[in-house]
Each structure stands twice: as structure tokens, then as C-alpha cells.
mmCIF file with all atom_site columns, C-alpha atoms and ligand atoms in Angstrom:
data_model
loop_
_atom_site.group_PDB
_atom_site.id
_atom_site.type_symbol
_atom_site.label_atom_id
_atom_site.label_alt_id
_atom_site.label_comp_id
_atom_site.label_asym_id
_atom_site.label_entity_id
_atom_site.label_seq_id
_atom_site.pdbx_PDB_ins_code
_atom_site.Cartn_x
_atom_site.Cartn_y
_atom_site.Cartn_z
_atom_site.occupancy
_atom_site.B_iso_or_equiv
_atom_site.pdbx_formal_charge
_atom_site.auth_seq_id
_atom_site.auth_comp_id
_atom_site.auth_asym_id
_atom_site.auth_atom_id
_atom_site.pdbx_PDB_model_num
ATOM   1   C CA  . MET A 1 1   ? -1.517  20.536 109.154 1.00 0.00 ? 1   MET A CA  1
ATOM   2   C CA  . VAL A 1 2   ? -1.371  18.491 112.331 1.00 0.00 ? 2   VAL A CA  1
ATOM   3   C CA  . ILE A 1 3   ? -4.401  17.571 114.405 1.00 0.00 ? 3   ILE A CA  1
ATOM   4   C CA  . ALA A 1 4   ? -3.767  16.949 118.093 1.00 0.00 ? 4   ALA A CA  1
ATOM   5   C CA  . LEU A 1 5   ? -5.847  15.134 120.679 1.00 0.00 ? 5   LEU A CA  1
ATOM   6   C CA  . TYR A 1 6   ? -5.825  16.199 124.333 1.00 0.00 ? 6   TYR A CA  1
ATOM   7   C CA  . PRO A 1 7   ? -7.523  13.358 126.244 1.00 0.00 ? 7   PRO A CA  1
ATOM   8   C CA  . GLY A 1 8   ? -8.302  13.233 129.942 1.00 0.00 ? 8   GLY A CA  1
ATOM   9   C CA  . SER A 1 9   ? -10.809 12.513 132.659 1.00 0.00 ? 9   SER A CA  1
ATOM   10  C CA  . PHE A 1 10  ? -11.328 16.229 133.326 1.00 0.00 ? 10  PHE A CA  1
ATOM   11  C CA  . ASP A 1 11  ? -13.478 15.632 136.437 1.00 0.00 ? 11  ASP A CA  1
ATOM   12  C CA  . PRO A 1 12  ? -13.804 18.599 136.387 1.00 0.00 ? 12  PRO A CA  1
ATOM   13  C CA  . VAL A 1 13  ? -11.683 20.839 134.149 1.00 0.00 ? 13  VAL A CA  1
ATOM   14  C CA  . THR A 1 14  ? -9.256  23.041 136.125 1.00 0.00 ? 14  THR A CA  1
ATOM   15  C CA  . LYS A 1 15  ? -7.216  26.128 135.224 1.00 0.00 ? 15  LYS A CA  1
ATOM   16  C CA  . GLY A 1 16  ? -4.266  23.739 134.778 1.00 0.00 ? 16  GLY A CA  1
ATOM   17  C CA  . HIS A 1 17  ? -6.115  21.912 131.967 1.00 0.00 ? 17  HIS A CA  1
ATOM   18  C CA  . VAL A 1 18  ? -7.263  25.209 130.389 1.00 0.00 ? 18  VAL A CA  1
ATOM   19  C CA  . ASP A 1 19  ? -3.670  26.470 130.412 1.00 0.00 ? 19  ASP A CA  1
ATOM   20  C CA  . ILE A 1 20  ? -2.444  23.364 128.549 1.00 0.00 ? 20  ILE A CA  1
ATOM   21  C CA  . ALA A 1 21  ? -5.238  23.723 125.932 1.00 0.00 ? 21  ALA A CA  1
ATOM   22  C CA  . GLU A 1 22  ? -4.509  27.447 125.483 1.00 0.00 ? 22  GLU A CA  1
ATOM   23  C CA  . ARG A 1 23  ? -0.806  26.780 124.922 1.00 0.00 ? 23  ARG A CA  1
ATOM   24  C CA  . ALA A 1 24  ? -1.325  23.748 122.675 1.00 0.00 ? 24  ALA A CA  1
ATOM   25  C CA  . ALA A 1 25  ? -4.107  25.073 120.443 1.00 0.00 ? 25  ALA A CA  1
ATOM   26  C CA  . PRO A 1 26  ? -2.021  27.656 118.507 1.00 0.00 ? 26  PRO A CA  1
ATOM   27  C CA  . LEU A 1 27  ? 0.540   24.991 117.589 1.00 0.00 ? 27  LEU A CA  1
ATOM   28  C CA  . PHE A 1 28  ? -1.910  22.768 115.695 1.00 0.00 ? 28  PHE A CA  1
ATOM   29  C CA  . GLU A 1 29  ? -4.470  23.035 112.943 1.00 0.00 ? 29  GLU A CA  1
ATOM   30  C CA  . GLN A 1 30  ? -7.020  21.653 115.355 1.00 0.00 ? 30  GLN A CA  1
ATOM   31  C CA  . LEU A 1 31  ? -6.936  20.558 118.977 1.00 0.00 ? 31  LEU A CA  1
ATOM   32  C CA  . ILE A 1 32  ? -9.551  17.993 119.940 1.00 0.00 ? 32  ILE A CA  1
ATOM   33  C CA  . VAL A 1 33  ? -10.112 17.914 123.690 1.00 0.00 ? 33  VAL A CA  1
ATOM   34  C CA  . ALA A 1 34  ? -11.728 14.602 124.541 1.00 0.00 ? 34  ALA A CA  1
ATOM   35  C CA  . VAL A 1 35  ? -13.261 13.564 127.821 1.00 0.00 ? 35  VAL A CA  1
ATOM   36  C CA  . TYR A 1 36  ? -12.627 9.889  128.581 1.00 0.00 ? 36  TYR A CA  1
ATOM   37  C CA  . ASP A 1 37  ? -15.998 8.452  129.524 1.00 0.00 ? 37  ASP A CA  1
ATOM   38  C CA  . ALA A 1 38  ? -14.954 5.679  131.913 1.00 0.00 ? 38  ALA A CA  1
ATOM   39  C CA  . PRO A 1 39  ? -11.566 6.211  133.639 1.00 0.00 ? 39  PRO A CA  1
ATOM   40  C CA  . PRO A 1 40  ? -10.713 3.705  136.377 1.00 0.00 ? 40  PRO A CA  1
ATOM   41  C CA  . LYS A 1 41  ? -11.590 6.130  139.159 1.00 0.00 ? 41  LYS A CA  1
ATOM   42  C CA  . HIS A 1 42  ? -14.611 7.405  140.995 1.00 0.00 ? 42  HIS A CA  1
ATOM   43  C CA  . LEU A 1 43  ? -16.190 10.289 139.045 1.00 0.00 ? 43  LEU A CA  1
ATOM   44  C CA  . LEU A 1 44  ? -18.085 13.239 140.441 1.00 0.00 ? 44  LEU A CA  1
ATOM   45  C CA  . PHE A 1 45  ? -19.441 14.504 137.100 1.00 0.00 ? 45  PHE A CA  1
ATOM   46  C CA  . THR A 1 46  ? -21.123 12.532 134.297 1.00 0.00 ? 46  THR A CA  1
ATOM   47  C CA  . THR A 1 47  ? -19.510 12.429 130.861 1.00 0.00 ? 47  THR A CA  1
ATOM   48  C CA  . GLU A 1 48  ? -22.071 14.956 129.533 1.00 0.00 ? 48  GLU A CA  1
ATOM   49  C CA  . GLU A 1 49  ? -21.379 17.317 132.448 1.00 0.00 ? 49  GLU A CA  1
ATOM   50  C CA  . ARG A 1 50  ? -17.588 17.058 132.001 1.00 0.00 ? 50  ARG A CA  1
ATOM   51  C CA  . VAL A 1 51  ? -17.943 17.800 128.273 1.00 0.00 ? 51  VAL A CA  1
ATOM   52  C CA  . GLU A 1 52  ? -20.225 20.768 128.916 1.00 0.00 ? 52  GLU A CA  1
ATOM   53  C CA  . LEU A 1 53  ? -17.924 22.247 131.595 1.00 0.00 ? 53  LEU A CA  1
ATOM   54  C CA  . MET A 1 54  ? -14.953 21.838 129.235 1.00 0.00 ? 54  MET A CA  1
ATOM   55  C CA  . ARG A 1 55  ? -16.842 23.394 126.270 1.00 0.00 ? 55  ARG A CA  1
ATOM   56  C CA  . LYS A 1 56  ? -17.634 26.487 128.303 1.00 0.00 ? 56  LYS A CA  1
ATOM   57  C CA  . ALA A 1 57  ? -14.045 26.715 129.586 1.00 0.00 ? 57  ALA A CA  1
ATOM   58  C CA  . LEU A 1 58  ? -12.557 26.632 126.073 1.00 0.00 ? 58  LEU A CA  1
ATOM   59  C CA  . VAL A 1 59  ? -15.200 28.584 124.132 1.00 0.00 ? 59  VAL A CA  1
ATOM   60  C CA  . HIS A 1 60  ? -12.628 31.346 123.449 1.00 0.00 ? 60  HIS A CA  1
ATOM   61  C CA  . LEU A 1 61  ? -10.351 28.979 121.470 1.00 0.00 ? 61  LEU A CA  1
ATOM   62  C CA  . PRO A 1 62  ? -11.584 28.849 117.850 1.00 0.00 ? 62  PRO A CA  1
ATOM   63  C CA  . ASN A 1 63  ? -9.647  25.752 116.674 1.00 0.00 ? 63  ASN A CA  1
ATOM   64  C CA  . VAL A 1 64  ? -10.624 23.615 119.658 1.00 0.00 ? 64  VAL A CA  1
ATOM   65  C CA  . ARG A 1 65  ? -13.343 20.962 119.505 1.00 0.00 ? 65  ARG A CA  1
ATOM   66  C CA  . VAL A 1 66  ? -14.575 19.312 122.702 1.00 0.00 ? 66  VAL A CA  1
ATOM   67  C CA  . THR A 1 67  ? -16.003 15.806 122.648 1.00 0.00 ? 67  THR A CA  1
ATOM   68  C CA  . PHE A 1 68  ? -15.877 12.502 124.552 1.00 0.00 ? 68  PHE A CA  1
ATOM   69  C CA  . PHE A 1 69  ? -14.630 9.014  123.775 1.00 0.00 ? 69  PHE A CA  1
ATOM   70  C CA  . SER A 1 70  ? -14.765 5.410  124.980 1.00 0.00 ? 70  SER A CA  1
ATOM   71  C CA  . GLY A 1 71  ? -12.112 2.741  124.681 1.00 0.00 ? 71  GLY A CA  1
ATOM   72  C CA  . LEU A 1 72  ? -8.479  3.091  123.736 1.00 0.00 ? 72  LEU A CA  1
ATOM   73  C CA  . THR A 1 73  ? -7.121  6.623  123.361 1.00 0.00 ? 73  THR A CA  1
ATOM   74  C CA  . VAL A 1 74  ? -4.979  5.694  120.370 1.00 0.00 ? 74  VAL A CA  1
ATOM   75  C CA  . GLU A 1 75  ? -7.958  4.191  118.560 1.00 0.00 ? 75  GLU A CA  1
ATOM   76  C CA  . PHE A 1 76  ? -9.956  7.359  119.118 1.00 0.00 ? 76  PHE A CA  1
ATOM   77  C CA  . ALA A 1 77  ? -6.947  9.430  117.990 1.00 0.00 ? 77  ALA A CA  1
ATOM   78  C CA  . LYS A 1 78  ? -6.860  7.467  114.721 1.00 0.00 ? 78  LYS A CA  1
ATOM   79  C CA  . GLU A 1 79  ? -10.603 7.887  114.285 1.00 0.00 ? 79  GLU A CA  1
ATOM   80  C CA  . VAL A 1 80  ? -10.327 11.691 114.469 1.00 0.00 ? 80  VAL A CA  1
ATOM   81  C CA  . LYS A 1 81  ? -7.139  11.668 112.344 1.00 0.00 ? 81  LYS A CA  1
ATOM   82  C CA  . ALA A 1 82  ? -4.928  13.022 115.139 1.00 0.00 ? 82  ALA A CA  1
ATOM   83  C CA  . ASP A 1 83  ? -1.178  12.436 114.754 1.00 0.00 ? 83  ASP A CA  1
ATOM   84  C CA  . VAL A 1 84  ? -0.280  13.775 118.155 1.00 0.00 ? 84  VAL A CA  1
ATOM   85  C CA  . ILE A 1 85  ? -1.507  13.192 121.691 1.00 0.00 ? 85  ILE A CA  1
ATOM   86  C CA  . VAL A 1 86  ? -1.124  16.096 124.090 1.00 0.00 ? 86  VAL A CA  1
ATOM   87  C CA  . ARG A 1 87  ? -0.755  15.648 127.860 1.00 0.00 ? 87  ARG A CA  1
ATOM   88  C CA  . GLY A 1 88  ? 0.328   17.863 130.752 1.00 0.00 ? 88  GLY A CA  1
ATOM   89  C CA  . LEU A 1 89  ? 3.057   17.168 133.304 1.00 0.00 ? 89  LEU A CA  1
ATOM   90  C CA  . ARG A 1 90  ? 3.055   18.525 136.822 1.00 0.00 ? 90  ARG A CA  1
ATOM   91  C CA  . MET A 1 91  ? 5.492   16.518 138.903 1.00 0.00 ? 91  MET A CA  1
ATOM   92  C CA  . SER A 1 92  ? 7.699   13.459 138.637 1.00 0.00 ? 92  SER A CA  1
ATOM   93  C CA  . SER A 1 93  ? 4.827   11.094 139.451 1.00 0.00 ? 93  SER A CA  1
ATOM   94  C CA  . ASP A 1 94  ? 2.979   12.431 136.375 1.00 0.00 ? 94  ASP A CA  1
ATOM   95  C CA  . PHE A 1 95  ? 6.104   11.743 134.326 1.00 0.00 ? 95  PHE A CA  1
ATOM   96  C CA  . GLU A 1 96  ? 6.326   8.102  135.400 1.00 0.00 ? 96  GLU A CA  1
ATOM   97  C CA  . ARG A 1 97  ? 2.687   7.484  134.572 1.00 0.00 ? 97  ARG A CA  1
ATOM   98  C CA  . GLU A 1 98  ? 2.813   9.336  131.244 1.00 0.00 ? 98  GLU A CA  1
ATOM   99  C CA  . PHE A 1 99  ? 6.021   7.558  130.301 1.00 0.00 ? 99  PHE A CA  1
ATOM   100 C CA  . GLU A 1 100 ? 4.468   4.139  130.935 1.00 0.00 ? 100 GLU A CA  1
ATOM   101 C CA  . MET A 1 101 ? 1.327   5.067  128.983 1.00 0.00 ? 101 MET A CA  1
ATOM   102 C CA  . ALA A 1 102 ? 3.383   6.545  126.166 1.00 0.00 ? 102 ALA A CA  1
ATOM   103 C CA  . LEU A 1 103 ? 5.380   3.340  125.730 1.00 0.00 ? 103 LEU A CA  1
ATOM   104 C CA  . MET A 1 104 ? 2.210   1.270  125.678 1.00 0.00 ? 104 MET A CA  1
ATOM   105 C CA  . ASN A 1 105 ? 0.596   3.665  123.178 1.00 0.00 ? 105 ASN A CA  1
ATOM   106 C CA  . LYS A 1 106 ? 3.711   3.506  120.991 1.00 0.00 ? 106 LYS A CA  1
ATOM   107 C CA  . LYS A 1 107 ? 3.382   -0.268 120.956 1.00 0.00 ? 107 LYS A CA  1
ATOM   108 C CA  . LEU A 1 108 ? -0.305  0.013  120.012 1.00 0.00 ? 108 LEU A CA  1
ATOM   109 C CA  . ALA A 1 109 ? 0.114   2.843  117.489 1.00 0.00 ? 109 ALA A CA  1
ATOM   110 C CA  . PRO A 1 110 ? 3.747   3.302  116.377 1.00 0.00 ? 110 PRO A CA  1
ATOM   111 C CA  . ASN A 1 111 ? 3.025   6.439  114.315 1.00 0.00 ? 111 ASN A CA  1
ATOM   112 C CA  . MET A 1 112 ? 1.342   8.350  117.099 1.00 0.00 ? 112 MET A CA  1
ATOM   113 C CA  . GLU A 1 113 ? 3.498   10.933 118.870 1.00 0.00 ? 113 GLU A CA  1
ATOM   114 C CA  . LEU A 1 114 ? 3.089   12.265 122.403 1.00 0.00 ? 114 LEU A CA  1
ATOM   115 C CA  . ILE A 1 115 ? 3.771   15.894 123.246 1.00 0.00 ? 115 ILE A CA  1
ATOM   116 C CA  . CYS A 1 116 ? 3.853   16.792 126.953 1.00 0.00 ? 116 CYS A CA  1
ATOM   117 C CA  . PHE A 1 117 ? 3.502   20.339 128.162 1.00 0.00 ? 117 PHE A CA  1
ATOM   118 C CA  . MET A 1 118 ? 5.118   21.276 131.463 1.00 0.00 ? 118 MET A CA  1
ATOM   119 C CA  . THR A 1 119 ? 2.652   22.787 133.866 1.00 0.00 ? 119 THR A CA  1
ATOM   120 C CA  . ASN A 1 120 ? 2.571   26.502 134.405 1.00 0.00 ? 120 ASN A CA  1
ATOM   121 C CA  . LEU A 1 121 ? 4.190   27.088 137.844 1.00 0.00 ? 121 LEU A CA  1
ATOM   122 C CA  . GLU A 1 122 ? 1.030   28.825 138.969 1.00 0.00 ? 122 GLU A CA  1
ATOM   123 C CA  . TYR A 1 123 ? -0.998  25.629 138.435 1.00 0.00 ? 123 TYR A CA  1
ATOM   124 C CA  . GLU A 1 124 ? 1.477   22.993 139.505 1.00 0.00 ? 124 GLU A CA  1
ATOM   125 C CA  . PHE A 1 125 ? -0.393  22.033 142.643 1.00 0.00 ? 125 PHE A CA  1
ATOM   126 C CA  . ILE A 1 126 ? -3.838  21.856 141.001 1.00 0.00 ? 126 ILE A CA  1
ATOM   127 C CA  . SER A 1 127 ? -5.389  18.459 140.502 1.00 0.00 ? 127 SER A CA  1
ATOM   128 C CA  . SER A 1 128 ? -9.071  17.668 139.980 1.00 0.00 ? 128 SER A CA  1
ATOM   129 C CA  . SER A 1 129 ? -9.012  15.172 142.842 1.00 0.00 ? 129 SER A CA  1
ATOM   130 C CA  . LEU A 1 130 ? -7.430  17.533 145.378 1.00 0.00 ? 130 LEU A CA  1
ATOM   131 C CA  . LEU A 1 131 ? -9.706  20.415 144.535 1.00 0.00 ? 131 LEU A CA  1
ATOM   132 C CA  . LYS A 1 132 ? -12.813 18.192 144.870 1.00 0.00 ? 132 LYS A CA  1
ATOM   133 C CA  . GLU A 1 133 ? -11.581 17.226 148.339 1.00 0.00 ? 133 GLU A CA  1
ATOM   134 C CA  . VAL A 1 134 ? -10.899 20.855 149.314 1.00 0.00 ? 134 VAL A CA  1
ATOM   135 C CA  . CYS A 1 135 ? -14.288 21.976 148.001 1.00 0.00 ? 135 CYS A CA  1
ATOM   136 C CA  . ARG A 1 136 ? -16.046 19.114 149.795 1.00 0.00 ? 136 ARG A CA  1
ATOM   137 C CA  . LEU A 1 137 ? -14.465 20.271 153.068 1.00 0.00 ? 137 LEU A CA  1
ATOM   138 C CA  . GLY A 1 138 ? -15.542 23.863 152.509 1.00 0.00 ? 138 GLY A CA  1
ATOM   139 C CA  . GLY A 1 139 ? -12.236 25.319 151.235 1.00 0.00 ? 139 GLY A CA  1
ATOM   140 C CA  . CYS A 1 140 ? -12.176 28.070 148.598 1.00 0.00 ? 140 CYS A CA  1
ATOM   141 C CA  . ILE A 1 141 ? -11.357 26.785 145.131 1.00 0.00 ? 141 ILE A CA  1
ATOM   142 C CA  . ASP A 1 142 ? -12.333 29.924 143.193 1.00 0.00 ? 142 ASP A CA  1
ATOM   143 C CA  . ASP A 1 143 ? -8.803  30.663 141.920 1.00 0.00 ? 143 ASP A CA  1
ATOM   144 C CA  . LEU A 1 144 ? -8.207  27.135 140.693 1.00 0.00 ? 144 LEU A CA  1
ATOM   145 C CA  . VAL A 1 145 ? -11.067 26.561 138.251 1.00 0.00 ? 145 VAL A CA  1
ATOM   146 C CA  . PRO A 1 146 ? -13.110 28.642 135.801 1.00 0.00 ? 146 PRO A CA  1
ATOM   147 C CA  . GLU A 1 147 ? -16.053 30.420 137.456 1.00 0.00 ? 147 GLU A CA  1
ATOM   148 C CA  . HIS A 1 148 ? -18.752 28.108 136.056 1.00 0.00 ? 148 HIS A CA  1
ATOM   149 C CA  . VAL A 1 149 ? -16.792 25.066 137.267 1.00 0.00 ? 149 VAL A CA  1
ATOM   150 C CA  . ALA A 1 150 ? -16.604 26.470 140.816 1.00 0.00 ? 150 ALA A CA  1
ATOM   151 C CA  . ALA A 1 151 ? -20.387 26.921 140.744 1.00 0.00 ? 151 ALA A CA  1
ATOM   152 C CA  . ALA A 1 152 ? -20.922 23.384 139.404 1.00 0.00 ? 152 ALA A CA  1
ATOM   153 C CA  . LEU A 1 153 ? -18.644 21.940 142.106 1.00 0.00 ? 153 LEU A CA  1
ATOM   154 C CA  . ARG A 1 154 ? -20.466 23.746 144.898 1.00 0.00 ? 154 ARG A CA  1
ATOM   155 C CA  . ASP A 1 155 ? -23.772 22.654 143.471 1.00 0.00 ? 155 ASP A CA  1
ATOM   156 C CA  . LYS A 1 156 ? -22.688 18.991 143.324 1.00 0.00 ? 156 LYS A CA  1
ATOM   157 C CA  . LEU A 1 157 ? -20.944 18.841 146.682 1.00 0.00 ? 157 LEU A CA  1
ATOM   158 C CA  . HIS A 1 158 ? -23.107 21.053 148.879 1.00 0.00 ? 158 HIS A CA  1
ATOM   159 C CA  . ARG A 1 159 ? -26.580 20.559 147.448 1.00 0.00 ? 159 ARG A CA  1
HETATM 160 P P1  . ADP B 2 .   ? -6.176  11.743 133.728 1.00 0.00 ? 1   ADP B P1  1
HETATM 161 O O1  . ADP B 2 .   ? -6.580  12.005 132.314 1.00 0.00 ? 1   ADP B O1  1
HETATM 162 O O2  . ADP B 2 .   ? -4.827  11.127 133.861 1.00 0.00 ? 1   ADP B O2  1
HETATM 163 O O3  . ADP B 2 .   ? -7.261  11.057 134.526 1.00 0.00 ? 1   ADP B O3  1
HETATM 164 P P2  . ADP B 2 .   ? -6.705  14.554 134.282 1.00 0.00 ? 1   ADP B P2  1
HETATM 165 O O4  . ADP B 2 .   ? -8.011  14.448 133.607 1.00 0.00 ? 1   ADP B O4  1
HETATM 166 O O5  . ADP B 2 .   ? -6.711  15.232 135.620 1.00 0.00 ? 1   ADP B O5  1
HETATM 167 O O6  . ADP B 2 .   ? -5.984  13.172 134.452 1.00 0.00 ? 1   ADP B O6  1
HETATM 168 O O7  . ADP B 2 .   ? -5.675  15.395 133.397 1.00 0.00 ? 1   ADP B O7  1
HETATM 169 C C1  . ADP B 2 .   ? -5.547  15.258 131.996 1.00 0.00 ? 1   ADP B C1  1
HETATM 170 C C2  . ADP B 2 .   ? -4.141  15.680 131.603 1.00 0.00 ? 1   ADP B C2  1
HETATM 171 O O8  . ADP B 2 .   ? -3.868  17.012 132.062 1.00 0.00 ? 1   ADP B O8  1
HETATM 172 C C3  . ADP B 2 .   ? -3.027  14.805 132.209 1.00 0.00 ? 1   ADP B C3  1
HETATM 173 O O9  . ADP B 2 .   ? -1.984  14.725 131.261 1.00 0.00 ? 1   ADP B O9  1
HETATM 174 C C4  . ADP B 2 .   ? -2.585  15.576 133.423 1.00 0.00 ? 1   ADP B C4  1
HETATM 175 O O10 . ADP B 2 .   ? -1.249  15.286 133.777 1.00 0.00 ? 1   ADP B O10 1
HETATM 176 C C5  . ADP B 2 .   ? -2.736  17.008 132.909 1.00 0.00 ? 1   ADP B C5  1
HETATM 177 N N1  . ADP B 2 .   ? -2.926  17.937 134.013 1.00 0.00 ? 1   ADP B N1  1
HETATM 178 C C6  . ADP B 2 .   ? -3.785  17.853 135.040 1.00 0.00 ? 1   ADP B C6  1
HETATM 179 N N2  . ADP B 2 .   ? -3.696  18.903 135.874 1.00 0.00 ? 1   ADP B N2  1
HETATM 180 C C7  . ADP B 2 .   ? -2.706  19.695 135.365 1.00 0.00 ? 1   ADP B C7  1
HETATM 181 C C8  . ADP B 2 .   ? -2.088  20.934 135.781 1.00 0.00 ? 1   ADP B C8  1
HETATM 182 N N3  . ADP B 2 .   ? -2.455  21.560 136.874 1.00 0.00 ? 1   ADP B N3  1
HETATM 183 N N4  . ADP B 2 .   ? -1.077  21.422 134.992 1.00 0.00 ? 1   ADP B N4  1
HETATM 184 C C9  . ADP B 2 .   ? -0.699  20.768 133.884 1.00 0.00 ? 1   ADP B C9  1
HETATM 185 N N5  . ADP B 2 .   ? -1.235  19.602 133.440 1.00 0.00 ? 1   ADP B N5  1
HETATM 186 C C10 . ADP B 2 .   ? -2.222  19.073 134.168 1.00 0.00 ? 1   ADP B C10 1
#
């Protein structure tokens, strides 16, 4: 009976994120997908918007709960009784960053385990930052995000 936490900025959720949640959810009793409220980067969507977009994207997964958190990921993981943190890996640069974070998290919370899912080949090139840039410049992002996210992006960027 393991609870897992999938934390991220999710600004906004992409098909890459949805794929990780869909593959992780069946392996755990519950998967808590948590939007980090204040990552050290410029955000396009508010915390409430990111949570709402994620909720809609994962509504088909019964054992998934979507929420948000502030502060240290490992502290929030303990609060929701998660034993495992889930992350996704696309390329070697992701690995270096995740590895560094994992070692720090291990120092902060020795009992917490990290499980990384390799990206689906189809979604390897998808990142929230790149697709915001492409959408801003008028490129088509319809295949890369759920339909409601594409609409929200267009609304934000071309209003
Ligand atoms: P961060 O939380 O580091 O700001 P994101 O919110 O974009 O980054 O992503 C959350 C998690 O999902 C990270 O572990 C990231 O590597 C992973 N991820 C992002 N895009 C993809 C993708 N296309 N395929 C697989 N994993 C991904």
C-alpha cells in the first residue's frame, strides 16, 4: 500500500506529464500529483490554473489526487504520507538535475525513495517551456498537450 507523490511546476501540464501519471498510477495505491506553487522560474499560469488544468487532464485516473504545495517537496511528501517521489526523465540533462535533487532529498529524508520513469519516445522533445515559446510564436502545439491546455495556452498568449 504505497502512496506516491509526483511533484512539478506543470506550467502547463503536457502530454509528457500525463503519460508519466498514467504509467505511475496503476503501480501505487494512490498517486498524488502536486503543483509546486513557487518554482524558481517565470510562470505563465497561476497555481490555481495549473492545478485546474492538471485536474482536467487526469480526471480519467481514479486513484490520482491533484493538489498544490509550498516549501520542500520531501516535507510535503511526509505530510501526505507518501513513501515514494515520482519524476520523469527525458534526456541526460534531466538526469543530472534529478540526480542532484535526489541526493539532496535523501539527505533531508533518508526513507524517501525516488522512482524515475523514462519518457515515452513520442514525448521526449516536449517541455512546458519550449511549447510556451512555440505557441507564443504562433506554432501549432495541439499534439503536445491535452485539448483544454491548448485552448488555455492560446487564451493566455494571444488574448
Ligand atoms: P520541474 O518540476 O522540474 O519544474 P516540470 O514541471 O516540467 O519540471 O516536470 C515535472 C516532472 O516531469 C519532471 O520530473 C520532468 O523531468 C518530467 N517531465 C517533463 N516533461 C516530460 C516529458 N515530456 N516526458 C517525461 N517526463 C517529463
